[in-house]
């Protein structure tokens, strides 16, 4: 087999858990609206670069999640109709092993001459199944959906990285940074592992203290608002 064949792998299966629930206003947006409601002059001030970045990131993040759900639906249909590319290899000891890539095949059978015939037959069968999957994926629109989801995800990741070098000039901008970190970083909602409880606490403190520090800029029901829903465990 050519070297290029060795790069053939099991089709990408995203394991990212997508957001659930209805649309709820995030803390960053609540802070922004509160500031504008309490201080009309804020509309003429220079925009907070962190808050501007947060708006761009949230748009990209929501698009990525929407495309993720779309490609997952298409992937499920493909798996149900033709299954993932894979071949069952019977080892000399009599054990059957399912492999999904050339790399896995070489790991199972090794590269010794005594396994050459079995290895070539399995590689040929795997290549045929991969070609069948690729053709079906292209026809079903899965290939295009997967590419779009990856591009949107990379865009959201690039914007997330930019938060570390973008200074906030308002409390809304600070909240936007924390909001993005929580929504992307937590393994599940209300995750108890470090540093997520501490970050949630800091964000809660920000919402609690901001009206006390600048009462003329924030509406009174700020503390009753809820942040955007995040991943739920399971």
JSON list of C-alpha atoms in Angstrom, two decimals:
[
{"chain": "A", "resi": 1, "resn": "UNK", "atom": "CA", "xyz": [0.00, 0.00, 0.00]},
{"chain": "A", "resi": 2, "resn": "UNK", "atom": "CA", "xyz": [1.16, 3.56, -0.64]},
{"chain": "A", "resi": 3, "resn": "UNK", "atom": "CA", "xyz": [2.12, 5.80, 2.24]},
{"chain": "A", "resi": 4, "resn": "UNK", "atom": "CA", "xyz": [-0.97, 7.92, 1.63]},
{"chain": "A", "resi": 5, "resn": "UNK", "atom": "CA", "xyz": [-3.13, 4.92, 2.47]},
{"chain": "A", "resi": 6, "resn": "UNK", "atom": "CA", "xyz": [-1.66, 4.84, 5.95]},
{"chain": "A", "resi": 7, "resn": "UNK", "atom": "CA", "xyz": [-3.37, 8.13, 6.73]},
{"chain": "A", "resi": 8, "resn": "UNK", "atom": "CA", "xyz": [-6.83, 6.66, 6.16]},
{"chain": "A", "resi": 9, "resn": "UNK", "atom": "CA", "xyz": [-8.70, 6.90, 9.44]},
{"chain": "A", "resi": 10, "resn": "UNK", "atom": "CA", "xyz": [-12.15, 6.34, 10.87]},
{"chain": "A", "resi": 11, "resn": "UNK", "atom": "CA", "xyz": [-14.39, 9.25, 9.81]},
{"chain": "A", "resi": 12, "resn": "UNK", "atom": "CA", "xyz": [-14.39, 12.07, 12.31]},
{"chain": "A", "resi": 13, "resn": "UNK", "atom": "CA", "xyz": [-17.01, 11.65, 15.01]},
{"chain": "A", "resi": 14, "resn": "UNK", "atom": "CA", "xyz": [-17.52, 14.72, 17.13]},
{"chain": "A", "resi": 15, "resn": "UNK", "atom": "CA", "xyz": [-17.88, 14.04, 20.84]},
{"chain": "A", "resi": 16, "resn": "UNK", "atom": "CA", "xyz": [-18.65, 17.59, 21.82]},
{"chain": "A", "resi": 17, "resn": "UNK", "atom": "CA", "xyz": [-21.87, 17.83, 23.80]},
{"chain": "A", "resi": 18, "resn": "UNK", "atom": "CA", "xyz": [-23.98, 20.61, 22.33]},
{"chain": "A", "resi": 19, "resn": "UNK", "atom": "CA", "xyz": [-25.95, 23.18, 24.27]},
{"chain": "A", "resi": 20, "resn": "UNK", "atom": "CA", "xyz": [-29.55, 22.45, 25.20]},
{"chain": "A", "resi": 21, "resn": "UNK", "atom": "CA", "xyz": [-32.48, 24.56, 26.30]},
{"chain": "A", "resi": 22, "resn": "UNK", "atom": "CA", "xyz": [-33.97, 27.83, 25.12]},
{"chain": "A", "resi": 23, "resn": "UNK", "atom": "CA", "xyz": [-32.23, 31.10, 24.52]},
{"chain": "A", "resi": 24, "resn": "UNK", "atom": "CA", "xyz": [-31.40, 32.89, 27.79]},
{"chain": "A", "resi": 25, "resn": "UNK", "atom": "CA", "xyz": [-29.65, 36.26, 27.94]},
{"chain": "A", "resi": 26, "resn": "UNK", "atom": "CA", "xyz": [-26.02, 35.95, 29.01]},
{"chain": "A", "resi": 27, "resn": "UNK", "atom": "CA", "xyz": [-24.56, 37.96, 31.86]},
{"chain": "A", "resi": 28, "resn": "UNK", "atom": "CA", "xyz": [-22.35, 39.92, 29.49]},
{"chain": "A", "resi": 29, "resn": "UNK", "atom": "CA", "xyz": [-25.33, 41.05, 27.44]},
{"chain": "A", "resi": 30, "resn": "UNK", "atom": "CA", "xyz": [-27.30, 41.87, 30.58]},
{"chain": "A", "resi": 31, "resn": "UNK", "atom": "CA", "xyz": [-24.44, 44.05, 31.82]},
{"chain": "A", "resi": 32, "resn": "UNK", "atom": "CA", "xyz": [-24.21, 45.81, 28.49]},
{"chain": "A", "resi": 33, "resn": "UNK", "atom": "CA", "xyz": [-27.95, 46.50, 28.33]},
{"chain": "A", "resi": 34, "resn": "UNK", "atom": "CA", "xyz": [-27.99, 47.58, 31.96]},
{"chain": "A", "resi": 35, "resn": "UNK", "atom": "CA", "xyz": [-25.20, 50.07, 31.39]},
{"chain": "A", "resi": 36, "resn": "UNK", "atom": "CA", "xyz": [-26.95, 51.55, 28.38]},
{"chain": "A", "resi": 37, "resn": "UNK", "atom": "CA", "xyz": [-30.29, 51.69, 30.20]},
{"chain": "A", "resi": 38, "resn": "UNK", "atom": "CA", "xyz": [-28.81, 53.55, 33.15]},
{"chain": "A", "resi": 39, "resn": "UNK", "atom": "CA", "xyz": [-26.48, 55.87, 31.29]},
{"chain": "A", "resi": 40, "resn": "UNK", "atom": "CA", "xyz": [-27.52, 57.20, 27.90]},
{"chain": "A", "resi": 41, "resn": "UNK", "atom": "CA", "xyz": [-24.12, 58.80, 27.50]},
{"chain": "A", "resi": 42, "resn": "UNK", "atom": "CA", "xyz": [-22.59, 55.35, 27.24]},
{"chain": "A", "resi": 43, "resn": "UNK", "atom": "CA", "xyz": [-23.90, 55.07, 23.69]},
{"chain": "A", "resi": 44, "resn": "UNK", "atom": "CA", "xyz": [-21.47, 57.71, 22.53]},
{"chain": "A", "resi": 45, "resn": "UNK", "atom": "CA", "xyz": [-18.45, 56.25, 24.33]},
{"chain": "A", "resi": 46, "resn": "UNK", "atom": "CA", "xyz": [-15.77, 54.25, 22.58]},
{"chain": "A", "resi": 47, "resn": "UNK", "atom": "CA", "xyz": [-16.81, 50.60, 22.33]},
{"chain": "A", "resi": 48, "resn": "UNK", "atom": "CA", "xyz": [-15.20, 48.10, 24.67]},
{"chain": "A", "resi": 49, "resn": "UNK", "atom": "CA", "xyz": [-12.91, 45.94, 22.47]},
{"chain": "A", "resi": 50, "resn": "UNK", "atom": "CA", "xyz": [-13.49, 42.91, 24.70]},
{"chain": "A", "resi": 51, "resn": "UNK", "atom": "CA", "xyz": [-17.26, 43.26, 24.41]},
{"chain": "A", "resi": 52, "resn": "UNK", "atom": "CA", "xyz": [-17.00, 43.70, 20.63]},
{"chain": "A", "resi": 53, "resn": "UNK", "atom": "CA", "xyz": [-14.89, 40.55, 20.51]},
{"chain": "A", "resi": 54, "resn": "UNK", "atom": "CA", "xyz": [-17.41, 38.74, 22.70]},
{"chain": "A", "resi": 55, "resn": "UNK", "atom": "CA", "xyz": [-20.21, 39.54, 20.24]},
{"chain": "A", "resi": 56, "resn": "UNK", "atom": "CA", "xyz": [-18.13, 38.15, 17.35]},
{"chain": "A", "resi": 57, "resn": "UNK", "atom": "CA", "xyz": [-17.18, 35.07, 19.36]},
{"chain": "A", "resi": 58, "resn": "UNK", "atom": "CA", "xyz": [-20.76, 34.34, 20.43]},
{"chain": "A", "resi": 59, "resn": "UNK", "atom": "CA", "xyz": [-21.96, 34.54, 16.82]},
{"chain": "A", "resi": 60, "resn": "UNK", "atom": "CA", "xyz": [-19.24, 32.13, 15.70]},
{"chain": "A", "resi": 61, "resn": "UNK", "atom": "CA", "xyz": [-19.83, 29.85, 18.69]},
{"chain": "A", "resi": 62, "resn": "UNK", "atom": "CA", "xyz": [-23.57, 29.57, 18.07]},
{"chain": "A", "resi": 63, "resn": "UNK", "atom": "CA", "xyz": [-22.94, 28.88, 14.39]},
{"chain": "A", "resi": 64, "resn": "UNK", "atom": "CA", "xyz": [-20.45, 26.16, 15.29]},
{"chain": "A", "resi": 65, "resn": "UNK", "atom": "CA", "xyz": [-22.92, 24.49, 17.66]},
{"chain": "A", "resi": 66, "resn": "UNK", "atom": "CA", "xyz": [-25.72, 24.67, 15.08]},
{"chain": "A", "resi": 67, "resn": "UNK", "atom": "CA", "xyz": [-23.52, 23.14, 12.38]},
{"chain": "A", "resi": 68, "resn": "UNK", "atom": "CA", "xyz": [-22.33, 20.51, 14.85]},
{"chain": "A", "resi": 69, "resn": "UNK", "atom": "CA", "xyz": [-25.90, 19.36, 15.43]},
{"chain": "A", "resi": 70, "resn": "UNK", "atom": "CA", "xyz": [-26.53, 19.30, 11.68]},
{"chain": "A", "resi": 71, "resn": "UNK", "atom": "CA", "xyz": [-23.51, 17.16, 10.84]},
{"chain": "A", "resi": 72, "resn": "UNK", "atom": "CA", "xyz": [-24.26, 14.82, 13.76]},
{"chain": "A", "resi": 73, "resn": "UNK", "atom": "CA", "xyz": [-27.71, 14.14, 12.35]},
{"chain": "A", "resi": 74, "resn": "UNK", "atom": "CA", "xyz": [-26.22, 13.38, 8.93]},
{"chain": "A", "resi": 75, "resn": "UNK", "atom": "CA", "xyz": [-23.54, 11.20, 10.48]},
{"chain": "A", "resi": 76, "resn": "UNK", "atom": "CA", "xyz": [-26.14, 9.18, 12.39]},
{"chain": "A", "resi": 77, "resn": "UNK", "atom": "CA", "xyz": [-28.05, 8.52, 9.17]},
{"chain": "A", "resi": 78, "resn": "UNK", "atom": "CA", "xyz": [-24.87, 7.39, 7.43]},
{"chain": "A", "resi": 79, "resn": "UNK", "atom": "CA", "xyz": [-23.93, 5.02, 10.24]},
{"chain": "A", "resi": 80, "resn": "UNK", "atom": "CA", "xyz": [-27.43, 3.55, 10.25]},
{"chain": "A", "resi": 81, "resn": "UNK", "atom": "CA", "xyz": [-27.43, 3.07, 6.47]},
{"chain": "A", "resi": 82, "resn": "UNK", "atom": "CA", "xyz": [-23.92, 1.80, 5.68]},
{"chain": "A", "resi": 83, "resn": "UNK", "atom": "CA", "xyz": [-21.97, 1.65, 8.95]},
{"chain": "A", "resi": 84, "resn": "UNK", "atom": "CA", "xyz": [-18.46, 2.94, 9.65]},
{"chain": "A", "resi": 85, "resn": "UNK", "atom": "CA", "xyz": [-15.62, 1.66, 7.46]},
{"chain": "A", "resi": 86, "resn": "UNK", "atom": "CA", "xyz": [-14.05, -1.28, 9.26]},
{"chain": "A", "resi": 87, "resn": "UNK", "atom": "CA", "xyz": [-12.91, -4.85, 8.74]},
{"chain": "A", "resi": 88, "resn": "UNK", "atom": "CA", "xyz": [-12.75, -7.84, 11.05]},
{"chain": "A", "resi": 89, "resn": "UNK", "atom": "CA", "xyz": [-9.32, -9.46, 11.17]},
{"chain": "A", "resi": 90, "resn": "UNK", "atom": "CA", "xyz": [-8.87, -12.97, 12.54]},
{"chain": "A", "resi": 91, "resn": "UNK", "atom": "CA", "xyz": [-5.58, -13.30, 14.36]},
{"chain": "A", "resi": 92, "resn": "UNK", "atom": "CA", "xyz": [-3.54, -16.53, 14.29]},
{"chain": "A", "resi": 93, "resn": "UNK", "atom": "CA", "xyz": [-4.73, -17.23, 17.84]},
{"chain": "A", "resi": 94, "resn": "UNK", "atom": "CA", "xyz": [-8.30, -17.29, 16.56]},
{"chain": "A", "resi": 95, "resn": "UNK", "atom": "CA", "xyz": [-9.37, -13.94, 18.02]},
{"chain": "A", "resi": 96, "resn": "UNK", "atom": "CA", "xyz": [-11.41, -11.57, 15.82]},
{"chain": "A", "resi": 97, "resn": "UNK", "atom": "CA", "xyz": [-10.45, -7.89, 15.97]},
{"chain": "A", "resi": 98, "resn": "UNK", "atom": "CA", "xyz": [-12.30, -5.00, 14.30]},
{"chain": "A", "resi": 99, "resn": "UNK", "atom": "CA", "xyz": [-10.02, -2.32, 12.83]},
{"chain": "A", "resi": 100, "resn": "UNK", "atom": "CA", "xyz": [-10.98, 1.01, 11.29]},
{"chain": "A", "resi": 101, "resn": "UNK", "atom": "CA", "xyz": [-7.70, 2.35, 9.91]},
{"chain": "A", "resi": 102, "resn": "UNK", "atom": "CA", "xyz": [-4.47, 1.26, 8.26]},
{"chain": "A", "resi": 103, "resn": "UNK", "atom": "CA", "xyz": [-2.58, 2.34, 11.36]},
{"chain": "A", "resi": 104, "resn": "UNK", "atom": "CA", "xyz": [-4.71, 0.11, 13.56]},
{"chain": "A", "resi": 105, "resn": "UNK", "atom": "CA", "xyz": [-4.32, -2.72, 11.07]},
{"chain": "A", "resi": 106, "resn": "UNK", "atom": "CA", "xyz": [-0.53, -2.49, 11.17]},
{"chain": "A", "resi": 107, "resn": "UNK", "atom": "CA", "xyz": [-0.61, -2.35, 14.95]},
{"chain": "A", "resi": 108, "resn": "UNK", "atom": "CA", "xyz": [-2.72, -5.50, 15.16]},
{"chain": "A", "resi": 109, "resn": "UNK", "atom": "CA", "xyz": [-0.93, -7.55, 12.50]},
{"chain": "A", "resi": 110, "resn": "UNK", "atom": "CA", "xyz": [2.52, -6.00, 12.60]},
{"chain": "A", "resi": 111, "resn": "UNK", "atom": "CA", "xyz": [4.64, -5.59, 9.49]},
{"chain": "A", "resi": 112, "resn": "UNK", "atom": "CA", "xyz": [6.24, -9.01, 9.37]},
{"chain": "A", "resi": 113, "resn": "UNK", "atom": "CA", "xyz": [6.27, -11.04, 6.12]},
{"chain": "A", "resi": 114, "resn": "UNK", "atom": "CA", "xyz": [4.25, -13.85, 7.71]},
{"chain": "A", "resi": 115, "resn": "UNK", "atom": "CA", "xyz": [1.23, -11.52, 7.91]},
{"chain": "A", "resi": 116, "resn": "UNK", "atom": "CA", "xyz": [1.69, -9.89, 4.51]},
{"chain": "A", "resi": 117, "resn": "UNK", "atom": "CA", "xyz": [-1.15, -11.69, 2.72]},
{"chain": "A", "resi": 118, "resn": "UNK", "atom": "CA", "xyz": [-3.65, -11.14, 5.54]},
{"chain": "A", "resi": 119, "resn": "UNK", "atom": "CA", "xyz": [-2.56, -7.53, 5.89]},
{"chain": "A", "resi": 120, "resn": "UNK", "atom": "CA", "xyz": [-2.96, -6.78, 2.17]},
{"chain": "A", "resi": 121, "resn": "UNK", "atom": "CA", "xyz": [-6.39, -8.42, 2.02]},
{"chain": "A", "resi": 122, "resn": "UNK", "atom": "CA", "xyz": [-7.64, -6.48, 5.06]},
{"chain": "A", "resi": 123, "resn": "UNK", "atom": "CA", "xyz": [-6.18, -3.23, 3.73]},
{"chain": "A", "resi": 124, "resn": "UNK", "atom": "CA", "xyz": [-7.90, -3.74, 0.38]},
{"chain": "A", "resi": 125, "resn": "UNK", "atom": "CA", "xyz": [-11.26, -4.43, 2.05]},
{"chain": "A", "resi": 126, "resn": "UNK", "atom": "CA", "xyz": [-10.84, -1.40, 4.30]},
{"chain": "A", "resi": 127, "resn": "UNK", "atom": "CA", "xyz": [-10.00, 0.86, 1.35]},
{"chain": "A", "resi": 128, "resn": "UNK", "atom": "CA", "xyz": [-13.13, -0.32, -0.46]},
{"chain": "A", "resi": 129, "resn": "UNK", "atom": "CA", "xyz": [-15.31, 0.42, 2.57]},
{"chain": "A", "resi": 130, "resn": "UNK", "atom": "CA", "xyz": [-13.69, 3.82, 3.02]},
{"chain": "A", "resi": 131, "resn": "UNK", "atom": "CA", "xyz": [-14.39, 4.68, -0.62]},
{"chain": "A", "resi": 132, "resn": "UNK", "atom": "CA", "xyz": [-18.01, 3.60, -0.15]},
{"chain": "A", "resi": 133, "resn": "UNK", "atom": "CA", "xyz": [-18.31, 5.79, 2.95]},
{"chain": "A", "resi": 134, "resn": "UNK", "atom": "CA", "xyz": [-16.70, 8.78, 1.23]},
{"chain": "A", "resi": 135, "resn": "UNK", "atom": "CA", "xyz": [-19.06, 8.53, -1.74]},
{"chain": "A", "resi": 136, "resn": "UNK", "atom": "CA", "xyz": [-22.14, 8.24, 0.47]},
{"chain": "A", "resi": 137, "resn": "UNK", "atom": "CA", "xyz": [-20.94, 11.07, 2.72]},
{"chain": "A", "resi": 138, "resn": "UNK", "atom": "CA", "xyz": [-20.45, 13.36, -0.26]},
{"chain": "A", "resi": 139, "resn": "UNK", "atom": "CA", "xyz": [-23.85, 12.51, -1.70]},
{"chain": "A", "resi": 140, "resn": "UNK", "atom": "CA", "xyz": [-25.64, 13.00, 1.64]},
{"chain": "A", "resi": 141, "resn": "UNK", "atom": "CA", "xyz": [-23.99, 16.37, 2.25]},
{"chain": "A", "resi": 142, "resn": "UNK", "atom": "CA", "xyz": [-22.12, 15.07, 5.31]},
{"chain": "A", "resi": 143, "resn": "UNK", "atom": "CA", "xyz": [-18.69, 15.95, 3.93]},
{"chain": "A", "resi": 144, "resn": "UNK", "atom": "CA", "xyz": [-19.68, 19.57, 3.31]},
{"chain": "A", "resi": 145, "resn": "UNK", "atom": "CA", "xyz": [-21.44, 19.80, 6.69]},
{"chain": "A", "resi": 146, "resn": "UNK", "atom": "CA", "xyz": [-18.40, 18.43, 8.51]},
{"chain": "A", "resi": 147, "resn": "UNK", "atom": "CA", "xyz": [-16.10, 20.87, 6.72]},
{"chain": "A", "resi": 148, "resn": "UNK", "atom": "CA", "xyz": [-18.37, 23.82, 7.55]},
{"chain": "A", "resi": 149, "resn": "UNK", "atom": "CA", "xyz": [-18.59, 22.77, 11.21]},
{"chain": "A", "resi": 150, "resn": "UNK", "atom": "CA", "xyz": [-14.82, 22.49, 11.50]},
{"chain": "A", "resi": 151, "resn": "UNK", "atom": "CA", "xyz": [-14.27, 25.89, 9.89]},
{"chain": "A", "resi": 152, "resn": "UNK", "atom": "CA", "xyz": [-16.80, 27.54, 12.20]},
{"chain": "A", "resi": 153, "resn": "UNK", "atom": "CA", "xyz": [-15.25, 25.81, 15.20]},
{"chain": "A", "resi": 154, "resn": "UNK", "atom": "CA", "xyz": [-11.79, 27.00, 14.25]},
{"chain": "A", "resi": 155, "resn": "UNK", "atom": "CA", "xyz": [-13.11, 30.55, 13.86]},
{"chain": "A", "resi": 156, "resn": "UNK", "atom": "CA", "xyz": [-14.68, 30.42, 17.33]},
{"chain": "A", "resi": 157, "resn": "UNK", "atom": "CA", "xyz": [-11.44, 29.03, 18.79]},
{"chain": "A", "resi": 158, "resn": "UNK", "atom": "CA", "xyz": [-9.38, 31.80, 17.20]},
{"chain": "A", "resi": 159, "resn": "UNK", "atom": "CA", "xyz": [-11.69, 34.44, 18.68]},
{"chain": "A", "resi": 160, "resn": "UNK", "atom": "CA", "xyz": [-11.57, 32.74, 22.07]},
{"chain": "A", "resi": 161, "resn": "UNK", "atom": "CA", "xyz": [-7.77, 32.87, 21.99]},
{"chain": "A", "resi": 162, "resn": "UNK", "atom": "CA", "xyz": [-7.94, 36.59, 21.22]},
{"chain": "A", "resi": 163, "resn": "UNK", "atom": "CA", "xyz": [-9.62, 37.27, 24.59]},
{"chain": "A", "resi": 164, "resn": "UNK", "atom": "CA", "xyz": [-6.27, 36.75, 26.33]},
{"chain": "A", "resi": 165, "resn": "UNK", "atom": "CA", "xyz": [-4.73, 39.72, 24.51]},
{"chain": "A", "resi": 166, "resn": "UNK", "atom": "CA", "xyz": [-7.81, 41.97, 24.32]},
{"chain": "A", "resi": 167, "resn": "UNK", "atom": "CA", "xyz": [-8.20, 44.38, 27.26]},
{"chain": "A", "resi": 168, "resn": "UNK", "atom": "CA", "xyz": [-11.67, 45.06, 28.64]},
{"chain": "A", "resi": 169, "resn": "UNK", "atom": "CA", "xyz": [-12.63, 48.67, 29.34]},
{"chain": "A", "resi": 170, "resn": "UNK", "atom": "CA", "xyz": [-16.02, 47.96, 30.94]},
{"chain": "A", "resi": 171, "resn": "UNK", "atom": "CA", "xyz": [-17.44, 45.48, 33.42]},
{"chain": "A", "resi": 172, "resn": "UNK", "atom": "CA", "xyz": [-19.50, 44.08, 30.56]},
{"chain": "A", "resi": 173, "resn": "UNK", "atom": "CA", "xyz": [-16.29, 43.24, 28.73]},
{"chain": "A", "resi": 174, "resn": "UNK", "atom": "CA", "xyz": [-14.90, 41.46, 31.80]},
{"chain": "A", "resi": 175, "resn": "UNK", "atom": "CA", "xyz": [-18.14, 39.49, 32.14]},
{"chain": "A", "resi": 176, "resn": "UNK", "atom": "CA", "xyz": [-18.00, 38.62, 28.45]},
{"chain": "A", "resi": 177, "resn": "UNK", "atom": "CA", "xyz": [-14.57, 37.06, 28.88]},
{"chain": "A", "resi": 178, "resn": "UNK", "atom": "CA", "xyz": [-15.70, 34.98, 31.85]},
{"chain": "A", "resi": 179, "resn": "UNK", "atom": "CA", "xyz": [-18.90, 34.00, 30.05]},
{"chain": "A", "resi": 180, "resn": "UNK", "atom": "CA", "xyz": [-16.95, 32.67, 27.05]},
{"chain": "A", "resi": 181, "resn": "UNK", "atom": "CA", "xyz": [-14.48, 30.75, 29.21]},
{"chain": "A", "resi": 182, "resn": "UNK", "atom": "CA", "xyz": [-17.28, 29.07, 31.17]},
{"chain": "A", "resi": 183, "resn": "UNK", "atom": "CA", "xyz": [-19.35, 28.16, 28.13]},
{"chain": "A", "resi": 184, "resn": "UNK", "atom": "CA", "xyz": [-16.41, 26.54, 26.34]},
{"chain": "A", "resi": 185, "resn": "UNK", "atom": "CA", "xyz": [-14.31, 25.21, 29.18]},
{"chain": "A", "resi": 186, "resn": "UNK", "atom": "CA", "xyz": [-16.71, 23.49, 31.56]},
{"chain": "A", "resi": 187, "resn": "UNK", "atom": "CA", "xyz": [-17.04, 19.75, 31.00]},
{"chain": "A", "resi": 188, "resn": "UNK", "atom": "CA", "xyz": [-20.64, 20.01, 32.17]},
{"chain": "A", "resi": 189, "resn": "UNK", "atom": "CA", "xyz": [-22.91, 22.57, 33.77]},
{"chain": "A", "resi": 190, "resn": "UNK", "atom": "CA", "xyz": [-22.05, 23.27, 37.42]},
{"chain": "A", "resi": 191, "resn": "UNK", "atom": "CA", "xyz": [-18.81, 21.30, 37.03]},
{"chain": "A", "resi": 192, "resn": "UNK", "atom": "CA", "xyz": [-17.15, 20.92, 40.45]},
{"chain": "A", "resi": 193, "resn": "UNK", "atom": "CA", "xyz": [-13.59, 20.55, 39.15]},
{"chain": "A", "resi": 194, "resn": "UNK", "atom": "CA", "xyz": [-11.04, 23.38, 39.44]},
{"chain": "A", "resi": 195, "resn": "UNK", "atom": "CA", "xyz": [-11.16, 26.12, 38.23]},
{"chain": "A", "resi": 196, "resn": "UNK", "atom": "CA", "xyz": [-14.84, 26.22, 37.18]},
{"chain": "A", "resi": 197, "resn": "UNK", "atom": "CA", "xyz": [-16.44, 26.81, 40.61]},
{"chain": "A", "resi": 198, "resn": "UNK", "atom": "CA", "xyz": [-13.99, 29.67, 41.18]},
{"chain": "A", "resi": 199, "resn": "UNK", "atom": "CA", "xyz": [-14.74, 31.23, 37.78]},
{"chain": "A", "resi": 200, "resn": "UNK", "atom": "CA", "xyz": [-18.49, 30.90, 38.33]},
{"chain": "A", "resi": 201, "resn": "UNK", "atom": "CA", "xyz": [-18.04, 32.55, 41.71]},
{"chain": "A", "resi": 202, "resn": "UNK", "atom": "CA", "xyz": [-16.07, 35.43, 40.17]},
{"chain": "A", "resi": 203, "resn": "UNK", "atom": "CA", "xyz": [-18.75, 35.95, 37.55]},
{"chain": "A", "resi": 204, "resn": "UNK", "atom": "CA", "xyz": [-21.44, 35.88, 40.23]},
{"chain": "A", "resi": 205, "resn": "UNK", "atom": "CA", "xyz": [-19.45, 38.42, 42.27]},
{"chain": "A", "resi": 206, "resn": "UNK", "atom": "CA", "xyz": [-19.22, 40.68, 39.24]},
{"chain": "A", "resi": 207, "resn": "UNK", "atom": "CA", "xyz": [-22.99, 40.62, 38.76]},
{"chain": "A", "resi": 208, "resn": "UNK", "atom": "CA", "xyz": [-23.55, 41.25, 42.48]},
{"chain": "A", "resi": 209, "resn": "UNK", "atom": "CA", "xyz": [-20.97, 44.02, 42.95]},
{"chain": "A", "resi": 210, "resn": "UNK", "atom": "CA", "xyz": [-21.42, 45.94, 39.69]},
{"chain": "A", "resi": 211, "resn": "UNK", "atom": "CA", "xyz": [-24.76, 47.57, 40.65]},
{"chain": "A", "resi": 212, "resn": "UNK", "atom": "CA", "xyz": [-23.28, 48.59, 44.02]},
{"chain": "A", "resi": 213, "resn": "UNK", "atom": "CA", "xyz": [-20.22, 50.19, 42.42]},
{"chain": "A", "resi": 214, "resn": "UNK", "atom": "CA", "xyz": [-22.11, 51.94, 39.63]},
{"chain": "A", "resi": 215, "resn": "UNK", "atom": "CA", "xyz": [-25.80, 52.05, 40.60]},
{"chain": "A", "resi": 216, "resn": "UNK", "atom": "CA", "xyz": [-26.54, 54.72, 38.01]},
{"chain": "A", "resi": 217, "resn": "UNK", "atom": "CA", "xyz": [-25.42, 52.41, 35.21]},
{"chain": "A", "resi": 218, "resn": "UNK", "atom": "CA", "xyz": [-27.20, 49.18, 36.09]},
{"chain": "A", "resi": 219, "resn": "UNK", "atom": "CA", "xyz": [-30.81, 48.13, 36.31]},
{"chain": "A", "resi": 220, "resn": "UNK", "atom": "CA", "xyz": [-32.09, 46.75, 39.60]},
{"chain": "A", "resi": 221, "resn": "UNK", "atom": "CA", "xyz": [-33.06, 43.26, 38.40]},
{"chain": "A", "resi": 222, "resn": "UNK", "atom": "CA", "xyz": [-29.55, 42.41, 37.17]},
{"chain": "A", "resi": 223, "resn": "UNK", "atom": "CA", "xyz": [-28.94, 39.79, 39.85]},
{"chain": "A", "resi": 224, "resn": "UNK", "atom": "CA", "xyz": [-32.10, 37.90, 38.90]},
{"chain": "A", "resi": 225, "resn": "UNK", "atom": "CA", "xyz": [-30.94, 37.27, 35.34]},
{"chain": "A", "resi": 226, "resn": "UNK", "atom": "CA", "xyz": [-29.50, 33.93, 34.25]},
{"chain": "A", "resi": 227, "resn": "UNK", "atom": "CA", "xyz": [-26.47, 33.19, 32.12]},
{"chain": "A", "resi": 228, "resn": "UNK", "atom": "CA", "xyz": [-26.62, 31.29, 28.86]},
{"chain": "A", "resi": 229, "resn": "UNK", "atom": "CA", "xyz": [-27.19, 27.54, 29.41]},
{"chain": "A", "resi": 230, "resn": "UNK", "atom": "CA", "xyz": [-24.09, 25.37, 29.18]},
{"chain": "A", "resi": 231, "resn": "UNK", "atom": "CA", "xyz": [-23.46, 21.68, 28.66]},
{"chain": "A", "resi": 232, "resn": "UNK", "atom": "CA", "xyz": [-25.24, 19.34, 31.00]},
{"chain": "A", "resi": 233, "resn": "UNK", "atom": "CA", "xyz": [-23.51, 16.27, 32.34]},
{"chain": "A", "resi": 234, "resn": "UNK", "atom": "CA", "xyz": [-24.29, 13.02, 30.58]}
]
